[in-house]
Amino acid sequence: MTEERKFLEAIAEILEMEVEEISLGTDFRSEVPNWDSLKGFSILVMVEEEYGKKISVDEFLKMDTLGEILQVSLGKEIVE
Amino acid sequence: MSIANLDKVAILGLSASVPPGEIDNREFVREMFGENSLNVVDSTGIAKRRVVGEGVTALDLCVDAARTLIERLAIEKSEIGGLIFVTATPDHLLPNNASQCQEILELPRKLAAFDVNLACSGYPYGLWLSGMMAKSFHKKVLLLDGQSHSQYVSPEDHATSLLFGDAGSATIIGESPKSDPWYFLFETDGSKKGVLTIPEGGYRNRVSKNSLEYQILEDGGKRRGIDLYMNGLEVFAFASTSVPKLLAELLRETSTEPSDLDYLVLHQANLYMMKRIAKRLKIGMEKVPVSLDRFGNTSSTSIPLTIASELQNEVTGKSIRIAMEGFGAGLSTGAGIIQVGPCVCPGVKVYGT
C-alpha cells in the first residue's frame, strides 16, 4: 500500500467517510460534512501515533488540505 | 502492579430508573441555537435524553430502581449490610444520600452507608468498593448510582446543554463462591480538575448573589457559576488518549484478549468519542452497546443504565464477561473487567409509572 493510501485510509476512518470520497487535495474544513474540532484532534492523535510527529494546534490551524497534513507528518515542508 | 483483584463476588441483580420527561435534542437545538447547529446532535449521537422534573432528584430515581430490584430479587432487607451511593448530585451537602436511603428503603440500622462523590468514573469504583464490603461483612451490599446533572447545566451553554440526561440505578452485590475474579484499574489526574467542574456552590467558592447571574460566554452562550462547565476539547483529548490506554493496560495485565470479552460497556459520553476509544482498543462497535441515543450522557449511571437497557436479556439468561470504563471529572478514570449474570435484571423503569 502506498504511503498516500495508508494515510487516506486512516483519515477516512476518523472522518467516518469512504476513502474514495477524499484525496490529498481535500480541503477538510470546508469539504468534510460535519467537520468539527473533535475530528481535527483525532487526526493529530493519529499522526502522532502513526508518524511519530507531534503537530501543534497552531500549526494545524494553518493547514487546509489533507495533503498538507501528510507532508508535515512525513517531516516535509509544506509545498503550496 | 496497581490492579485491584476481587474474587468470589457477583452482581445478584441490577435495575435502572429514568425520569418520564423526554427531550428531543433536534427540537431543542433548533430552538436554542438554530438550524445550523443540528449536526452537533448527529456527532454526539444523542437524539433524545430524559431529565427530571421539579422536585425529583437522582436519589428518587435510585430509590425507585432499588425498590423494584429488592422486590424482584425477593431478598430480606436484613441481608443487606452496606449501602454505597455514587453521586455528584446529592440532595444535600449534608447529610449524604446513603443515610437518607436507609430510612426511605427501610433498611436495617446496622448498616454501613456512605456516598462516593464521583461523576462519570463512578460505577467501576462503586462495584469495587461494594465487592470488598460484601466480603468484609459476608452480607449483601446495595450500590446506588444516580446523577441528575441536567439541573445545573445552563440551557444556553453550547458545550453542555444538549448532552446530559438524568438516571438512577441499583445494583446488589453479594458473595458468590464460584464467581470468576473481577479486576479494576483506576487513574486520577487532579491537574486537570478545571476542565470539567461546577466552579461555585461548594465550600471553596461559596454560593453568592453573583453565582446566580448568567455570564455571557465568548461564543454568545450563557452560564452561571453554579452550572457545570466543560472544556470539550480537553475532555476529548483525555478520552482519546489516557482513557483507552488505561483499559489497554488492564487487558494486558490480566491477559485478556478483546475476543475474551462479550462486551465493552463504555461511559456513554458522546458517540464519536466512544467509537474512537473502541477503535484504539481494536474492539468492534458490535461489542459496544449504545444507549445514549435515548438517554444522553447520564454520567456514572450510564454504565449500569446501558447494561439494564441493552444487555438485559444477556445478563438475565447467561454469564457474560464485560469490560467497562467510566471517565470524567477529576479527571478520573475507572476501568473494570467483570463477569455478570445470570442475574435478576428488571431493565429500565420509567419513574412514577
Coordinates of C-alpha atoms in Angstrom, one line a residue:
Chain A
M1 CA 0.0 0.0 0.0
T2 CA 1.3 3.4 -0.9
E3 CA 2.0 6.0 1.9
E4 CA -0.7 8.1 0.4
R5 CA -3.3 5.3 0.5
K6 CA -2.4 4.3 4.1
F7 CA -2.7 7.9 5.2
L8 CA -6.1 8.5 3.5
E9 CA -7.5 5.3 4.9
A10 CA -6.6 6.4 8.4
I11 CA -8.1 9.8 7.8
A12 CA -11.3 8.4 6.2
E13 CA -11.8 6.2 9.3
I14 CA -11.6 9.3 11.5
L15 CA -13.9 11.3 9.3
E16 CA -16.3 8.4 9.0
M17 CA -16.2 8.6 5.2
E18 CA -15.2 6.3 2.4
V19 CA -11.6 6.6 1.3
E20 CA -12.8 7.2 -2.3
E21 CA -14.6 10.4 -1.1
I22 CA -11.3 12.1 -0.1
S23 CA -8.0 12.9 -1.6
L24 CA -4.8 14.8 -0.7
G25 CA -6.5 17.9 -2.3
T26 CA -9.5 17.7 0.0
D27 CA -9.9 21.0 2.0
F28 CA -11.1 19.3 5.2
R29 CA -12.7 22.2 6.9
S30 CA -15.0 23.1 4.0
E31 CA -15.4 19.8 2.2
V32 CA -15.9 17.3 5.0
P33 CA -19.5 17.1 6.2
N34 CA -19.9 17.7 9.9
W35 CA -16.3 18.7 10.3
D36 CA -15.6 19.6 14.0
S37 CA -12.7 20.1 16.4
L38 CA -13.1 16.5 17.7
K39 CA -12.3 15.1 14.2
G40 CA -9.3 17.6 14.0
F41 CA -8.0 16.5 17.3
S42 CA -8.4 12.8 16.3
I43 CA -6.2 13.5 13.3
L44 CA -3.5 15.0 15.5
V45 CA -3.5 11.9 17.7
M46 CA -3.3 9.6 14.7
V47 CA -0.4 11.5 13.2
E48 CA 1.5 11.4 16.5
E49 CA 0.9 7.7 16.8
E50 CA 1.4 6.5 13.3
Y51 CA 4.1 9.0 12.2
G52 CA 5.7 10.0 15.5
K53 CA 5.1 13.6 14.6
K54 CA 3.5 16.0 17.1
I55 CA 1.6 18.8 15.3
S56 CA 0.6 21.7 17.5
V57 CA -2.9 23.1 17.3
D58 CA -1.5 26.4 16.0
E59 CA 0.3 24.6 13.2
F60 CA -2.8 22.6 12.4
L61 CA -4.9 25.7 12.2
K62 CA -2.7 26.9 9.3
M63 CA -3.3 23.8 7.2
D64 CA -6.2 23.5 4.8
T65 CA -5.7 20.2 2.8
L66 CA -5.1 16.6 3.8
G67 CA -2.0 16.7 1.6
E68 CA -0.5 19.4 3.9
I69 CA -1.1 17.2 6.9
L70 CA 0.6 14.3 5.2
Q71 CA 3.6 16.4 4.2
V72 CA 4.1 17.6 7.8
S73 CA 3.5 14.1 9.1
L74 CA 6.3 12.8 6.9
G75 CA 8.6 15.7 8.2
K76 CA 8.5 17.7 4.9
E77 CA 8.0 21.4 4.4
I78 CA 4.5 22.3 3.1
V79 CA 4.7 23.0 -0.6
E80 CA 1.9 25.4 -1.6
Chain B
M1 CA 1.1 -3.7 39.8
S2 CA -1.8 -1.4 40.7
I3 CA -4.6 -3.7 39.5
A4 CA -7.2 -4.5 42.1
N5 CA -8.4 -8.1 42.2
L6 CA -11.6 -9.3 43.8
D7 CA -12.8 -12.8 43.8
K8 CA -15.9 -14.7 44.9
V9 CA -18.3 -11.8 44.5
A10 CA -21.1 -11.4 42.0
I11 CA -23.8 -9.0 40.9
L12 CA -27.0 -10.6 42.1
G13 CA -29.3 -8.0 40.4
L14 CA -29.3 -4.7 38.6
S15 CA -32.0 -2.2 37.6
A16 CA -32.4 1.3 36.4
S17 CA -34.9 4.1 36.5
V18 CA -35.2 7.1 34.2
P19 CA -37.5 10.2 34.5
P20 CA -40.6 10.5 32.3
G21 CA -39.6 13.9 30.8
E22 CA -38.1 13.3 27.4
I23 CA -36.3 16.0 25.3
D24 CA -35.9 15.6 21.6
N25 CA -32.5 17.1 21.0
R26 CA -33.1 18.2 17.4
E27 CA -36.0 20.3 18.5
F28 CA -34.1 21.6 21.5
V29 CA -31.0 22.5 19.4
R30 CA -33.2 24.1 16.7
E31 CA -34.9 26.3 19.2
M32 CA -31.8 27.2 21.3
F33 CA -29.1 27.5 18.7
G34 CA -30.7 27.4 15.3
E35 CA -30.8 25.1 12.3
N36 CA -27.1 25.3 11.6
S37 CA -26.2 23.6 14.8
L38 CA -28.1 20.4 14.1
N39 CA -25.0 18.5 13.0
V40 CA -23.9 18.6 16.7
V41 CA -26.8 16.3 17.5
D42 CA -25.6 13.7 14.9
S43 CA -21.9 13.8 16.1
T44 CA -22.8 13.4 19.7
G45 CA -25.3 10.6 18.9
I46 CA -27.7 11.9 21.5
A47 CA -31.1 12.1 19.7
K48 CA -33.1 12.1 22.9
R49 CA -32.5 12.4 26.6
R50 CA -34.6 12.3 29.8
V51 CA -34.4 14.9 32.5
V52 CA -36.0 15.1 35.9
G53 CA -38.9 17.5 36.6
E54 CA -39.0 20.0 39.5
G55 CA -38.7 18.3 42.9
V56 CA -37.2 15.0 41.6
T57 CA -33.6 14.1 42.2
A58 CA -31.1 11.3 41.5
L59 CA -32.0 10.0 44.9
D60 CA -35.6 9.4 43.9
L61 CA -34.6 7.6 40.7
C62 CA -32.2 5.4 42.6
V63 CA -34.8 4.6 45.3
D64 CA -37.3 3.7 42.5
A65 CA -34.7 1.3 40.9
A66 CA -33.8 -0.2 44.3
R67 CA -37.5 -0.9 45.3
T68 CA -38.0 -2.7 42.0
L69 CA -34.8 -4.7 42.4
I70 CA -35.3 -5.7 46.0
E71 CA -38.8 -6.9 45.3
R72 CA -37.7 -8.9 42.2
L73 CA -34.7 -10.4 44.0
A74 CA -37.0 -11.4 46.9
I75 CA -34.3 -10.8 49.5
E76 CA -34.8 -9.9 53.1
K77 CA -33.7 -6.4 53.9
S78 CA -31.8 -7.8 56.9
E79 CA -29.5 -9.5 54.4
I80 CA -28.1 -6.0 53.3
G81 CA -25.1 -4.9 55.3
G82 CA -24.0 -1.9 53.3
L83 CA -25.2 0.9 51.1
I84 CA -23.0 2.9 48.8
F85 CA -24.4 5.8 46.9
V86 CA -22.3 7.1 44.0
T87 CA -23.4 10.6 43.0
A88 CA -22.1 14.0 42.3
T89 CA -25.6 15.4 42.5
P90 CA -26.7 14.7 46.1
D91 CA -29.9 16.0 47.6
H92 CA -28.0 18.0 50.3
L93 CA -24.4 19.0 51.1
L94 CA -25.2 17.3 54.4
P95 CA -26.2 14.7 55.3
N96 CA -25.4 12.3 52.5
N97 CA -27.8 10.4 50.2
A98 CA -26.9 7.0 51.6
S99 CA -28.2 7.8 55.1
Q100 CA -31.5 9.1 53.8
C101 CA -31.9 5.9 51.7
Q102 CA -31.6 3.8 54.8
E103 CA -34.8 5.4 56.1
I104 CA -36.6 5.5 52.8
L105 CA -35.9 1.9 51.9
E106 CA -36.5 0.8 55.5
L107 CA -33.1 -0.9 55.6
P108 CA -31.6 -2.2 58.9
R109 CA -29.9 0.3 61.2
K110 CA -26.9 -1.9 61.4
L111 CA -25.8 -0.6 58.0
A112 CA -22.6 0.9 56.7
A113 CA -23.8 3.7 54.5
F114 CA -21.9 6.5 52.7
D115 CA -21.8 8.5 49.5
V116 CA -18.9 8.4 46.9
N117 CA -18.5 11.8 45.2
L118 CA -17.6 10.8 41.7
A119 CA -19.1 11.7 38.3
C120 CA -18.6 9.7 35.1
S121 CA -15.9 7.4 36.5
G122 CA -18.1 6.3 39.5
Y123 CA -19.6 2.9 38.6
P124 CA -16.4 0.8 38.5
Y125 CA -15.4 2.4 41.8
G126 CA -18.8 1.5 43.2
L127 CA -18.6 -2.1 42.2
W128 CA -15.1 -2.4 43.6
L129 CA -16.0 -0.9 46.9
S130 CA -19.2 -2.9 47.1
G131 CA -17.4 -6.1 46.4
M132 CA -14.9 -5.5 49.1
M133 CA -17.6 -4.5 51.6
A134 CA -19.7 -7.6 50.8
K135 CA -16.7 -9.8 51.5
S136 CA -15.9 -8.0 54.7
F137 CA -19.4 -8.2 56.1
H138 CA -20.4 -11.5 54.5
K139 CA -23.6 -9.6 53.6
K140 CA -25.2 -8.1 50.5
V141 CA -24.4 -4.6 49.5
L142 CA -26.8 -2.2 47.8
L143 CA -25.0 0.1 45.3
L144 CA -27.0 3.1 44.2
D145 CA -25.6 5.1 41.3
G146 CA -27.6 8.1 40.2
Q147 CA -27.0 11.5 38.7
S148 CA -29.1 14.5 37.8
H149 CA -26.7 16.9 36.2
S150 CA -29.4 18.5 34.0
Q151 CA -30.4 20.5 37.0
Y152 CA -27.2 22.6 37.0
V153 CA -26.4 22.8 33.3
S154 CA -27.1 26.1 31.5
P155 CA -29.6 25.6 28.6
E156 CA -27.6 28.3 26.8
D157 CA -24.2 26.7 27.1
H158 CA -23.3 25.2 23.7
A159 CA -20.7 22.8 25.2
T160 CA -23.0 21.0 27.7
S161 CA -26.7 21.9 27.2
L162 CA -27.6 19.0 24.9
L163 CA -25.5 16.3 26.5
F164 CA -26.8 15.4 29.9
G165 CA -29.7 13.2 30.9
D166 CA -30.7 12.0 34.3
A167 CA -30.9 8.5 35.6
G168 CA -30.7 6.3 38.7
S169 CA -29.6 2.7 39.1
A170 CA -29.5 0.0 41.8
T171 CA -27.1 -3.0 41.9
I172 CA -26.9 -5.6 44.6
I173 CA -23.6 -7.3 45.1
G174 CA -23.0 -10.4 47.2
E175 CA -20.6 -13.2 47.9
S176 CA -20.6 -16.0 45.4
P177 CA -18.1 -18.8 45.8
K178 CA -18.0 -19.9 42.2
S179 CA -17.6 -16.5 40.5
D180 CA -14.7 -15.6 38.2
P181 CA -12.4 -12.8 39.5
W182 CA -13.1 -9.1 38.9
Y183 CA -10.3 -6.8 38.0
F184 CA -10.1 -3.0 38.3
L185 CA -7.7 -0.3 37.5
F186 CA -8.1 3.4 38.3
E187 CA -6.3 6.6 37.3
T188 CA -6.5 10.1 38.6
D189 CA -5.1 13.4 37.2
G190 CA -6.0 16.2 39.6
S191 CA -4.0 18.7 37.5
K192 CA -7.0 18.7 35.1
K193 CA -9.6 19.4 37.8
G194 CA -10.6 22.6 35.9
V195 CA -11.7 21.0 32.6
L196 CA -14.9 19.6 34.0
T197 CA -16.2 21.3 37.0
I198 CA -19.0 23.1 38.8
P199 CA -16.9 26.1 40.0
E200 CA -19.2 27.6 42.6
G201 CA -21.6 26.4 45.3
G202 CA -19.3 24.3 47.3
Y203 CA -17.2 25.4 50.3
R204 CA -14.2 26.9 48.3
N205 CA -16.3 29.3 46.2
R206 CA -19.4 29.5 48.3
V207 CA -22.7 30.4 46.6
S208 CA -23.2 34.2 46.4
K209 CA -25.5 36.6 44.7
N210 CA -23.1 36.6 41.8
S211 CA -23.2 32.8 41.4
L212 CA -26.8 33.1 40.2
E213 CA -26.0 35.7 37.5
Y214 CA -25.7 34.4 33.9
Q215 CA -22.3 35.4 32.4
I216 CA -22.0 35.9 28.6
L217 CA -19.5 33.5 27.1
E218 CA -17.2 34.1 24.1
D219 CA -19.4 32.1 21.7
G220 CA -22.5 34.0 22.8
G221 CA -23.8 31.4 25.2
K222 CA -24.5 32.0 28.9
R223 CA -23.6 30.2 32.1
R224 CA -23.8 30.7 35.8
G225 CA -21.1 30.0 38.3
I226 CA -23.2 27.2 39.8
D227 CA -23.6 25.5 36.4
L228 CA -21.4 22.7 35.1
Y229 CA -18.5 23.8 32.9
M230 CA -16.8 21.6 30.4
N231 CA -13.8 22.2 28.2
G232 CA -14.9 19.9 25.5
L233 CA -11.6 19.6 23.6
E234 CA -9.6 18.9 26.7
V235 CA -12.1 16.2 27.7
F236 CA -11.9 14.7 24.2
A237 CA -8.1 14.8 24.3
F238 CA -8.2 12.9 27.6
A239 CA -10.8 10.4 26.3
S240 CA -8.9 9.7 23.1
T241 CA -5.5 9.1 24.8
S242 CA -5.5 8.3 28.5
V243 CA -8.8 6.5 28.6
P244 CA -8.1 3.8 26.0
K245 CA -4.5 3.4 27.4
L246 CA -5.8 2.6 30.9
L247 CA -8.2 -0.1 29.7
A248 CA -5.5 -1.5 27.3
E249 CA -3.2 -1.8 30.4
L250 CA -5.9 -3.6 32.3
L251 CA -6.5 -6.0 29.4
R252 CA -2.8 -6.7 29.0
E253 CA -2.1 -7.2 32.7
T254 CA -4.9 -9.6 33.1
S255 CA -4.0 -11.5 29.8
T256 CA -7.5 -10.6 28.4
E257 CA -7.8 -10.5 24.7
P258 CA -10.6 -8.4 23.1
S259 CA -12.0 -11.8 21.9
D260 CA -12.4 -13.0 25.5
L261 CA -14.9 -10.2 26.1
D262 CA -18.5 -10.4 25.2
Y263 CA -19.0 -6.6 25.6
L264 CA -17.2 -3.4 26.3
V265 CA -19.6 -1.1 28.2
L266 CA -18.2 2.4 27.9
H267 CA -19.4 5.5 29.7
Q268 CA -21.9 7.0 27.2
A269 CA -20.3 10.4 26.8
N270 CA -20.5 11.1 23.1
L271 CA -20.9 8.5 20.3
Y272 CA -17.9 9.8 18.3
M273 CA -15.8 9.6 21.4
M274 CA -16.9 6.1 22.1
K275 CA -16.1 5.0 18.6
R276 CA -12.6 6.5 18.9
I277 CA -12.0 4.6 22.2
A278 CA -13.2 1.3 20.8
K279 CA -11.1 1.8 17.7
R280 CA -8.0 2.4 19.7
L281 CA -8.7 -0.8 21.7
K282 CA -9.3 -2.7 18.4
I283 CA -12.7 -3.7 19.7
G284 CA -15.6 -3.6 17.1
M285 CA -18.6 -1.4 17.8
E286 CA -20.8 -4.5 17.6
K287 CA -19.4 -5.3 21.1
V288 CA -20.0 -1.8 22.4
P289 CA -23.7 -1.3 23.5
V290 CA -25.1 2.2 23.0
S291 CA -27.9 3.7 25.0
L292 CA -27.0 7.4 24.8
D293 CA -29.2 7.9 21.7
R294 CA -32.2 7.7 24.1
F295 CA -30.9 8.7 27.5
G296 CA -28.0 11.1 26.8
N297 CA -24.9 11.3 28.9
T298 CA -26.1 10.2 32.4
S299 CA -22.6 10.5 33.9
S300 CA -21.6 7.4 36.1
T301 CA -25.1 6.0 35.7
S302 CA -24.6 5.4 32.0
I303 CA -22.8 2.1 32.6
P304 CA -25.4 0.4 34.7
L305 CA -28.2 2.0 32.6
T306 CA -26.6 0.6 29.4
I307 CA -26.4 -2.9 31.0
A308 CA -30.0 -2.7 32.1
S309 CA -31.3 -1.3 28.8
E310 CA -29.1 -3.0 26.2
L311 CA -27.9 -6.2 27.9
Q312 CA -31.0 -7.1 29.9
N313 CA -31.6 -10.4 28.1
E314 CA -27.9 -11.3 28.1
V315 CA -27.4 -10.9 31.8
T316 CA -30.7 -12.5 32.7
G317 CA -30.0 -15.6 30.7
K318 CA -26.3 -16.3 30.9
S319 CA -22.9 -15.4 32.2
I320 CA -21.0 -12.8 30.2
R321 CA -17.6 -11.2 30.5
I322 CA -17.6 -7.5 30.1
A323 CA -15.0 -4.8 30.3
M324 CA -16.2 -1.4 31.4
E325 CA -14.7 2.1 31.6
G326 CA -16.0 5.3 33.1
F327 CA -14.1 8.6 32.7
G328 CA -14.7 12.2 33.5
A329 CA -14.5 14.9 36.2
G330 CA -11.4 14.7 38.3
L331 CA -10.0 13.9 35.8
S332 CA -10.8 10.4 37.0
T333 CA -11.0 7.1 35.2
G334 CA -12.2 3.7 36.4
A335 CA -11.8 0.5 34.3
G336 CA -13.0 -3.0 35.2
I337 CA -13.3 -6.5 33.9
I338 CA -16.1 -8.4 35.5
Q339 CA -18.3 -11.5 34.9
V340 CA -22.1 -10.7 35.0
G341 CA -25.1 -13.0 35.1
P342 CA -27.2 -14.9 35.1
C343 CA -28.7 -12.3 37.5
V344 CA -32.0 -10.5 38.1
C345 CA -32.4 -7.6 35.7
P346 CA -35.8 -5.9 35.5
G347 CA -34.4 -3.5 32.9
V348 CA -35.2 0.2 32.8
K349 CA -38.3 1.6 34.6
V350 CA -39.8 5.0 33.9
Y351 CA -40.0 6.8 37.3
G352 CA -43.6 7.4 38.5
T353 CA -45.2 4.6 36.4

